[in-house]
């Protein structure tokens, strides 16, 4: 990572286990003393968290797909400049729970706004900053939903969408992963520990520095 940090993104449908894996990854790096920063999208900055509230919790507002896309990108423009770029400049591992692939899958494809236009607008928002590696945690919609419902929390505005919408998101992720070598699919159907083991192996082989250094023991069950 030659002093310029490393940008990792975790993606997937709801309930795939992204946040759990982000936390386990952060714990592993903490134990190994690897400097890193963990954040989520939309969010990660004060303005991003305020936009997140509008996007996900304001069920009384009608948000048309175009507005949804532009709000996601408004949050991202702050996130890249105030969080991602500074972390990379400090030489840290930047871990983001969701980033641009969510926008391509949810707004570009599932909402039907078009992938090329979405990519173009995203390029403006990010100023051309892209992840070094994106891990897409893949589970069926049923598995994701049942994991999520076991949490017992209220669904957010986007989670209220039907299964056809989420199937379209999942298929979009699978297609995008096939097309881009910087996107890797992770079978996320195993236990939290098993999936974390896959993540460790993948990161060690893709980025010996700093992940070989974070060798540690294999995760315990
Ligand atoms: N969105 C968008 O449309 N466009 C964009 O550009 C961006 C986002 C950036 C953000 O929600 C919403 O915004 C999201 C996409 C949209 N909407 N949807 N749907 P989010 O990321 O905060 O919410 P989410 O994806 O719905 O998160 P989630 O339900 O928290 O999913 P998760 O992070 O993948 O799962 P988790 O929290 O790690 O785990 C969920 C439960 O499963 C929990 O009880 C865990 O203990 C359990 N779990 C986790 N892993 C396992 C395994 N391996 N086995 C068994 N149980 C497990």
JSON list of C-alpha atoms in Angstrom, two decimals, residues 12-175:
[
{"chain": "A", "resi": 12, "resn": "UNK", "atom": "CA", "xyz": [-24.27, -7.05, -0.49]},
{"chain": "A", "resi": 13, "resn": "UNK", "atom": "CA", "xyz": [-28.02, -7.27, -0.09]},
{"chain": "A", "resi": 14, "resn": "UNK", "atom": "CA", "xyz": [-29.63, -6.55, 3.27]},
{"chain": "A", "resi": 15, "resn": "UNK", "atom": "CA", "xyz": [-28.77, -9.11, 5.92]},
{"chain": "A", "resi": 16, "resn": "UNK", "atom": "CA", "xyz": [-25.78, -10.47, 3.98]},
{"chain": "A", "resi": 17, "resn": "UNK", "atom": "CA", "xyz": [-23.57, -9.76, 7.01]},
{"chain": "A", "resi": 18, "resn": "UNK", "atom": "CA", "xyz": [-21.58, -6.72, 5.77]},
{"chain": "A", "resi": 19, "resn": "UNK", "atom": "CA", "xyz": [-21.67, -4.83, 9.06]},
{"chain": "A", "resi": 20, "resn": "UNK", "atom": "CA", "xyz": [-20.77, -7.97, 11.01]},
{"chain": "A", "resi": 21, "resn": "UNK", "atom": "CA", "xyz": [-17.83, -8.65, 8.71]},
{"chain": "A", "resi": 22, "resn": "UNK", "atom": "CA", "xyz": [-16.73, -5.01, 8.81]},
{"chain": "A", "resi": 23, "resn": "UNK", "atom": "CA", "xyz": [-16.63, -5.22, 12.61]},
{"chain": "A", "resi": 24, "resn": "UNK", "atom": "CA", "xyz": [-14.69, -8.53, 12.58]},
{"chain": "A", "resi": 25, "resn": "UNK", "atom": "CA", "xyz": [-12.24, -7.14, 10.06]},
{"chain": "A", "resi": 26, "resn": "UNK", "atom": "CA", "xyz": [-11.73, -4.04, 12.19]},
{"chain": "A", "resi": 27, "resn": "UNK", "atom": "CA", "xyz": [-11.18, -6.21, 15.30]},
{"chain": "A", "resi": 28, "resn": "UNK", "atom": "CA", "xyz": [-8.59, -8.29, 13.45]},
{"chain": "A", "resi": 29, "resn": "UNK", "atom": "CA", "xyz": [-6.72, -5.17, 12.32]},
{"chain": "A", "resi": 30, "resn": "UNK", "atom": "CA", "xyz": [-6.92, -3.68, 15.82]},
{"chain": "A", "resi": 31, "resn": "UNK", "atom": "CA", "xyz": [-5.36, -6.81, 17.30]},
{"chain": "A", "resi": 32, "resn": "UNK", "atom": "CA", "xyz": [-2.63, -6.72, 14.67]},
{"chain": "A", "resi": 33, "resn": "UNK", "atom": "CA", "xyz": [-1.99, -2.99, 15.17]},
{"chain": "A", "resi": 34, "resn": "UNK", "atom": "CA", "xyz": [-2.83, -2.10, 11.56]},
{"chain": "A", "resi": 35, "resn": "UNK", "atom": "CA", "xyz": [-4.13, 1.52, 11.40]},
{"chain": "A", "resi": 36, "resn": "UNK", "atom": "CA", "xyz": [-7.55, 1.66, 9.81]},
{"chain": "A", "resi": 37, "resn": "UNK", "atom": "CA", "xyz": [-10.80, 3.60, 9.72]},
{"chain": "A", "resi": 38, "resn": "UNK", "atom": "CA", "xyz": [-14.27, 2.04, 9.53]},
{"chain": "A", "resi": 39, "resn": "UNK", "atom": "CA", "xyz": [-17.31, 3.96, 8.29]},
{"chain": "A", "resi": 40, "resn": "UNK", "atom": "CA", "xyz": [-20.66, 3.38, 6.59]},
{"chain": "A", "resi": 41, "resn": "UNK", "atom": "CA", "xyz": [-22.53, 4.75, 3.62]},
{"chain": "A", "resi": 42, "resn": "UNK", "atom": "CA", "xyz": [-24.75, 6.61, 3.32]},
{"chain": "A", "resi": 43, "resn": "UNK", "atom": "CA", "xyz": [-23.24, 8.38, 6.30]},
{"chain": "A", "resi": 44, "resn": "UNK", "atom": "CA", "xyz": [-19.77, 8.66, 7.77]},
{"chain": "A", "resi": 45, "resn": "UNK", "atom": "CA", "xyz": [-19.87, 12.48, 8.01]},
{"chain": "A", "resi": 46, "resn": "UNK", "atom": "CA", "xyz": [-22.32, 14.81, 9.81]},
{"chain": "A", "resi": 47, "resn": "UNK", "atom": "CA", "xyz": [-23.95, 15.83, 6.54]},
{"chain": "A", "resi": 48, "resn": "UNK", "atom": "CA", "xyz": [-23.92, 12.20, 5.33]},
{"chain": "A", "resi": 49, "resn": "UNK", "atom": "CA", "xyz": [-25.66, 11.02, 8.50]},
{"chain": "A", "resi": 50, "resn": "UNK", "atom": "CA", "xyz": [-28.29, 13.77, 8.10]},
{"chain": "A", "resi": 51, "resn": "UNK", "atom": "CA", "xyz": [-28.87, 12.67, 4.48]},
{"chain": "A", "resi": 52, "resn": "UNK", "atom": "CA", "xyz": [-29.05, 9.04, 5.67]},
{"chain": "A", "resi": 53, "resn": "UNK", "atom": "CA", "xyz": [-31.85, 10.02, 8.05]},
{"chain": "A", "resi": 54, "resn": "UNK", "atom": "CA", "xyz": [-33.81, 11.58, 5.16]},
{"chain": "A", "resi": 55, "resn": "UNK", "atom": "CA", "xyz": [-33.18, 8.64, 2.83]},
{"chain": "A", "resi": 56, "resn": "UNK", "atom": "CA", "xyz": [-33.88, 5.78, 5.21]},
{"chain": "A", "resi": 57, "resn": "UNK", "atom": "CA", "xyz": [-35.99, 7.02, 8.10]},
{"chain": "A", "resi": 58, "resn": "UNK", "atom": "CA", "xyz": [-38.30, 9.66, 6.55]},
{"chain": "A", "resi": 59, "resn": "UNK", "atom": "CA", "xyz": [-41.09, 7.31, 5.53]},
{"chain": "A", "resi": 60, "resn": "UNK", "atom": "CA", "xyz": [-43.57, 10.22, 5.19]},
{"chain": "A", "resi": 61, "resn": "UNK", "atom": "CA", "xyz": [-41.54, 11.75, 2.33]},
{"chain": "A", "resi": 62, "resn": "UNK", "atom": "CA", "xyz": [-41.96, 10.64, -1.26]},
{"chain": "A", "resi": 63, "resn": "UNK", "atom": "CA", "xyz": [-38.43, 10.43, -2.67]},
{"chain": "A", "resi": 64, "resn": "UNK", "atom": "CA", "xyz": [-38.37, 9.87, -6.43]},
{"chain": "A", "resi": 65, "resn": "UNK", "atom": "CA", "xyz": [-35.53, 7.62, -7.74]},
{"chain": "A", "resi": 66, "resn": "UNK", "atom": "CA", "xyz": [-33.62, 10.57, -9.23]},
{"chain": "A", "resi": 67, "resn": "UNK", "atom": "CA", "xyz": [-33.67, 12.41, -5.88]},
{"chain": "A", "resi": 68, "resn": "UNK", "atom": "CA", "xyz": [-32.65, 9.20, -4.11]},
{"chain": "A", "resi": 69, "resn": "UNK", "atom": "CA", "xyz": [-29.63, 8.87, -6.41]},
{"chain": "A", "resi": 70, "resn": "UNK", "atom": "CA", "xyz": [-28.58, 12.50, -5.98]},
{"chain": "A", "resi": 71, "resn": "UNK", "atom": "CA", "xyz": [-28.94, 12.33, -2.20]},
{"chain": "A", "resi": 72, "resn": "UNK", "atom": "CA", "xyz": [-26.77, 9.18, -2.07]},
{"chain": "A", "resi": 73, "resn": "UNK", "atom": "CA", "xyz": [-24.17, 10.98, -4.19]},
{"chain": "A", "resi": 74, "resn": "UNK", "atom": "CA", "xyz": [-24.35, 14.19, -2.15]},
{"chain": "A", "resi": 75, "resn": "UNK", "atom": "CA", "xyz": [-23.55, 12.13, 0.96]},
{"chain": "A", "resi": 76, "resn": "UNK", "atom": "CA", "xyz": [-20.73, 10.38, -0.94]},
{"chain": "A", "resi": 77, "resn": "UNK", "atom": "CA", "xyz": [-19.12, 13.60, -2.14]},
{"chain": "A", "resi": 78, "resn": "UNK", "atom": "CA", "xyz": [-18.63, 14.65, 1.51]},
{"chain": "A", "resi": 79, "resn": "UNK", "atom": "CA", "xyz": [-17.64, 11.14, 2.57]},
{"chain": "A", "resi": 80, "resn": "UNK", "atom": "CA", "xyz": [-14.84, 10.88, 0.01]},
{"chain": "A", "resi": 81, "resn": "UNK", "atom": "CA", "xyz": [-13.38, 14.30, 0.75]},
{"chain": "A", "resi": 82, "resn": "UNK", "atom": "CA", "xyz": [-13.80, 14.36, 4.53]},
{"chain": "A", "resi": 83, "resn": "UNK", "atom": "CA", "xyz": [-13.23, 10.70, 5.43]},
{"chain": "A", "resi": 84, "resn": "UNK", "atom": "CA", "xyz": [-11.83, 8.48, 2.65]},
{"chain": "A", "resi": 85, "resn": "UNK", "atom": "CA", "xyz": [-9.16, 10.76, 1.19]},
{"chain": "A", "resi": 86, "resn": "UNK", "atom": "CA", "xyz": [-7.76, 11.81, 4.61]},
{"chain": "A", "resi": 87, "resn": "UNK", "atom": "CA", "xyz": [-7.61, 8.15, 5.78]},
{"chain": "A", "resi": 88, "resn": "UNK", "atom": "CA", "xyz": [-5.82, 7.10, 2.59]},
{"chain": "A", "resi": 89, "resn": "UNK", "atom": "CA", "xyz": [-3.43, 10.05, 2.88]},
{"chain": "A", "resi": 90, "resn": "UNK", "atom": "CA", "xyz": [-2.56, 8.89, 6.42]},
{"chain": "A", "resi": 91, "resn": "UNK", "atom": "CA", "xyz": [-1.70, 5.49, 4.91]},
{"chain": "A", "resi": 92, "resn": "UNK", "atom": "CA", "xyz": [-4.57, 3.71, 6.67]},
{"chain": "A", "resi": 93, "resn": "UNK", "atom": "CA", "xyz": [-6.80, 0.87, 5.58]},
{"chain": "A", "resi": 94, "resn": "UNK", "atom": "CA", "xyz": [-10.13, 2.57, 4.86]},
{"chain": "A", "resi": 95, "resn": "UNK", "atom": "CA", "xyz": [-13.05, 0.13, 5.31]},
{"chain": "A", "resi": 96, "resn": "UNK", "atom": "CA", "xyz": [-16.43, 1.26, 4.05]},
{"chain": "A", "resi": 97, "resn": "UNK", "atom": "CA", "xyz": [-19.70, -0.57, 4.73]},
{"chain": "A", "resi": 98, "resn": "UNK", "atom": "CA", "xyz": [-21.19, 0.06, 1.24]},
{"chain": "A", "resi": 99, "resn": "UNK", "atom": "CA", "xyz": [-19.97, 2.52, -1.44]},
{"chain": "A", "resi": 100, "resn": "UNK", "atom": "CA", "xyz": [-20.43, 3.01, -5.18]},
{"chain": "A", "resi": 101, "resn": "UNK", "atom": "CA", "xyz": [-21.45, -0.56, -6.04]},
{"chain": "A", "resi": 102, "resn": "UNK", "atom": "CA", "xyz": [-24.60, -0.04, -3.92]},
{"chain": "A", "resi": 103, "resn": "UNK", "atom": "CA", "xyz": [-25.48, 2.95, -6.10]},
{"chain": "A", "resi": 104, "resn": "UNK", "atom": "CA", "xyz": [-24.88, 0.98, -9.31]},
{"chain": "A", "resi": 105, "resn": "UNK", "atom": "CA", "xyz": [-26.97, -1.97, -8.06]},
{"chain": "A", "resi": 106, "resn": "UNK", "atom": "CA", "xyz": [-29.81, -0.16, -6.25]},
{"chain": "A", "resi": 107, "resn": "UNK", "atom": "CA", "xyz": [-30.25, 3.10, -8.20]},
{"chain": "A", "resi": 108, "resn": "UNK", "atom": "CA", "xyz": [-28.57, 2.33, -11.53]},
{"chain": "A", "resi": 109, "resn": "UNK", "atom": "CA", "xyz": [-30.09, -1.11, -12.07]},
{"chain": "A", "resi": 110, "resn": "UNK", "atom": "CA", "xyz": [-32.90, -1.95, -9.59]},
{"chain": "A", "resi": 111, "resn": "UNK", "atom": "CA", "xyz": [-34.43, 1.56, -9.74]},
{"chain": "A", "resi": 112, "resn": "UNK", "atom": "CA", "xyz": [-33.82, 1.62, -13.50]},
{"chain": "A", "resi": 113, "resn": "UNK", "atom": "CA", "xyz": [-31.93, 4.93, -13.68]},
{"chain": "A", "resi": 114, "resn": "UNK", "atom": "CA", "xyz": [-29.30, 3.45, -16.01]},
{"chain": "A", "resi": 115, "resn": "UNK", "atom": "CA", "xyz": [-25.83, 2.25, -15.23]},
{"chain": "A", "resi": 116, "resn": "UNK", "atom": "CA", "xyz": [-23.82, 4.57, -17.48]},
{"chain": "A", "resi": 117, "resn": "UNK", "atom": "CA", "xyz": [-25.53, 7.75, -16.25]},
{"chain": "A", "resi": 118, "resn": "UNK", "atom": "CA", "xyz": [-25.21, 6.57, -12.65]},
{"chain": "A", "resi": 119, "resn": "UNK", "atom": "CA", "xyz": [-21.51, 5.86, -13.12]},
{"chain": "A", "resi": 120, "resn": "UNK", "atom": "CA", "xyz": [-20.99, 9.28, -14.69]},
{"chain": "A", "resi": 121, "resn": "UNK", "atom": "CA", "xyz": [-22.69, 11.13, -11.81]},
{"chain": "A", "resi": 122, "resn": "UNK", "atom": "CA", "xyz": [-20.84, 8.94, -9.29]},
{"chain": "A", "resi": 123, "resn": "UNK", "atom": "CA", "xyz": [-17.55, 9.90, -10.93]},
{"chain": "A", "resi": 124, "resn": "UNK", "atom": "CA", "xyz": [-18.33, 13.57, -10.27]},
{"chain": "A", "resi": 125, "resn": "UNK", "atom": "CA", "xyz": [-19.26, 12.79, -6.65]},
{"chain": "A", "resi": 126, "resn": "UNK", "atom": "CA", "xyz": [-16.13, 10.74, -5.92]},
{"chain": "A", "resi": 127, "resn": "UNK", "atom": "CA", "xyz": [-13.69, 12.85, -7.93]},
{"chain": "A", "resi": 128, "resn": "UNK", "atom": "CA", "xyz": [-12.49, 9.54, -9.41]},
{"chain": "A", "resi": 129, "resn": "UNK", "atom": "CA", "xyz": [-11.69, 7.79, -6.11]},
{"chain": "A", "resi": 130, "resn": "UNK", "atom": "CA", "xyz": [-12.52, 4.08, -6.31]},
{"chain": "A", "resi": 131, "resn": "UNK", "atom": "CA", "xyz": [-12.00, 1.13, -3.96]},
{"chain": "A", "resi": 132, "resn": "UNK", "atom": "CA", "xyz": [-8.90, -1.05, -4.32]},
{"chain": "A", "resi": 133, "resn": "UNK", "atom": "CA", "xyz": [-11.14, -4.02, -3.59]},
{"chain": "A", "resi": 134, "resn": "UNK", "atom": "CA", "xyz": [-14.87, -4.50, -3.09]},
{"chain": "A", "resi": 135, "resn": "UNK", "atom": "CA", "xyz": [-16.12, -7.68, -1.42]},
{"chain": "A", "resi": 136, "resn": "UNK", "atom": "CA", "xyz": [-19.69, -8.61, -2.30]},
{"chain": "A", "resi": 137, "resn": "UNK", "atom": "CA", "xyz": [-21.19, -10.84, 0.39]},
{"chain": "A", "resi": 138, "resn": "UNK", "atom": "CA", "xyz": [-23.67, -13.06, -1.38]},
{"chain": "A", "resi": 139, "resn": "UNK", "atom": "CA", "xyz": [-26.67, -14.77, 0.20]},
{"chain": "A", "resi": 140, "resn": "UNK", "atom": "CA", "xyz": [-30.16, -15.46, -1.13]},
{"chain": "A", "resi": 141, "resn": "UNK", "atom": "CA", "xyz": [-32.80, -12.81, -0.44]},
{"chain": "A", "resi": 142, "resn": "UNK", "atom": "CA", "xyz": [-34.61, -15.28, 1.88]},
{"chain": "A", "resi": 143, "resn": "UNK", "atom": "CA", "xyz": [-31.50, -15.88, 3.99]},
{"chain": "A", "resi": 144, "resn": "UNK", "atom": "CA", "xyz": [-30.75, -12.15, 4.20]},
{"chain": "A", "resi": 145, "resn": "UNK", "atom": "CA", "xyz": [-34.34, -11.34, 5.17]},
{"chain": "A", "resi": 146, "resn": "UNK", "atom": "CA", "xyz": [-34.49, -14.04, 7.84]},
{"chain": "A", "resi": 147, "resn": "UNK", "atom": "CA", "xyz": [-31.18, -12.88, 9.36]},
{"chain": "A", "resi": 148, "resn": "UNK", "atom": "CA", "xyz": [-32.46, -9.35, 9.42]},
{"chain": "A", "resi": 149, "resn": "UNK", "atom": "CA", "xyz": [-35.87, -10.15, 10.85]},
{"chain": "A", "resi": 150, "resn": "UNK", "atom": "CA", "xyz": [-34.20, -12.01, 13.72]},
{"chain": "A", "resi": 151, "resn": "UNK", "atom": "CA", "xyz": [-32.86, -8.59, 14.77]},
{"chain": "A", "resi": 152, "resn": "UNK", "atom": "CA", "xyz": [-36.45, -7.38, 15.37]},
{"chain": "A", "resi": 153, "resn": "UNK", "atom": "CA", "xyz": [-35.78, -3.77, 14.28]},
{"chain": "A", "resi": 154, "resn": "UNK", "atom": "CA", "xyz": [-38.14, -1.69, 12.14]},
{"chain": "A", "resi": 155, "resn": "UNK", "atom": "CA", "xyz": [-37.50, -1.79, 8.38]},
{"chain": "A", "resi": 156, "resn": "UNK", "atom": "CA", "xyz": [-36.12, 1.38, 6.79]},
{"chain": "A", "resi": 157, "resn": "UNK", "atom": "CA", "xyz": [-37.65, 3.05, 3.69]},
{"chain": "A", "resi": 158, "resn": "UNK", "atom": "CA", "xyz": [-35.63, 1.03, 1.17]},
{"chain": "A", "resi": 159, "resn": "UNK", "atom": "CA", "xyz": [-36.01, -2.25, 3.09]},
{"chain": "A", "resi": 160, "resn": "UNK", "atom": "CA", "xyz": [-39.79, -1.89, 2.58]},
{"chain": "A", "resi": 161, "resn": "UNK", "atom": "CA", "xyz": [-39.28, -2.78, -1.12]},
{"chain": "A", "resi": 162, "resn": "UNK", "atom": "CA", "xyz": [-40.49, -6.19, -2.33]},
{"chain": "A", "resi": 163, "resn": "UNK", "atom": "CA", "xyz": [-38.46, -9.34, -3.00]},
{"chain": "A", "resi": 164, "resn": "UNK", "atom": "CA", "xyz": [-38.39, -8.68, -6.78]},
{"chain": "A", "resi": 165, "resn": "UNK", "atom": "CA", "xyz": [-36.55, -5.42, -6.14]},
{"chain": "A", "resi": 166, "resn": "UNK", "atom": "CA", "xyz": [-33.97, -7.15, -3.92]},
{"chain": "A", "resi": 167, "resn": "UNK", "atom": "CA", "xyz": [-33.58, -10.03, -6.37]},
{"chain": "A", "resi": 168, "resn": "UNK", "atom": "CA", "xyz": [-32.78, -7.44, -9.01]},
{"chain": "A", "resi": 169, "resn": "UNK", "atom": "CA", "xyz": [-30.19, -5.88, -6.63]},
{"chain": "A", "resi": 170, "resn": "UNK", "atom": "CA", "xyz": [-28.62, -9.29, -5.98]},
{"chain": "A", "resi": 171, "resn": "UNK", "atom": "CA", "xyz": [-28.43, -10.12, -9.71]},
{"chain": "A", "resi": 172, "resn": "UNK", "atom": "CA", "xyz": [-26.90, -6.67, -10.34]},
{"chain": "A", "resi": 173, "resn": "UNK", "atom": "CA", "xyz": [-24.18, -7.38, -7.76]},
{"chain": "A", "resi": 174, "resn": "UNK", "atom": "CA", "xyz": [-23.45, -10.76, -9.37]},
{"chain": "A", "resi": 175, "resn": "UNK", "atom": "CA", "xyz": [-23.15, -9.20, -12.82]}
]
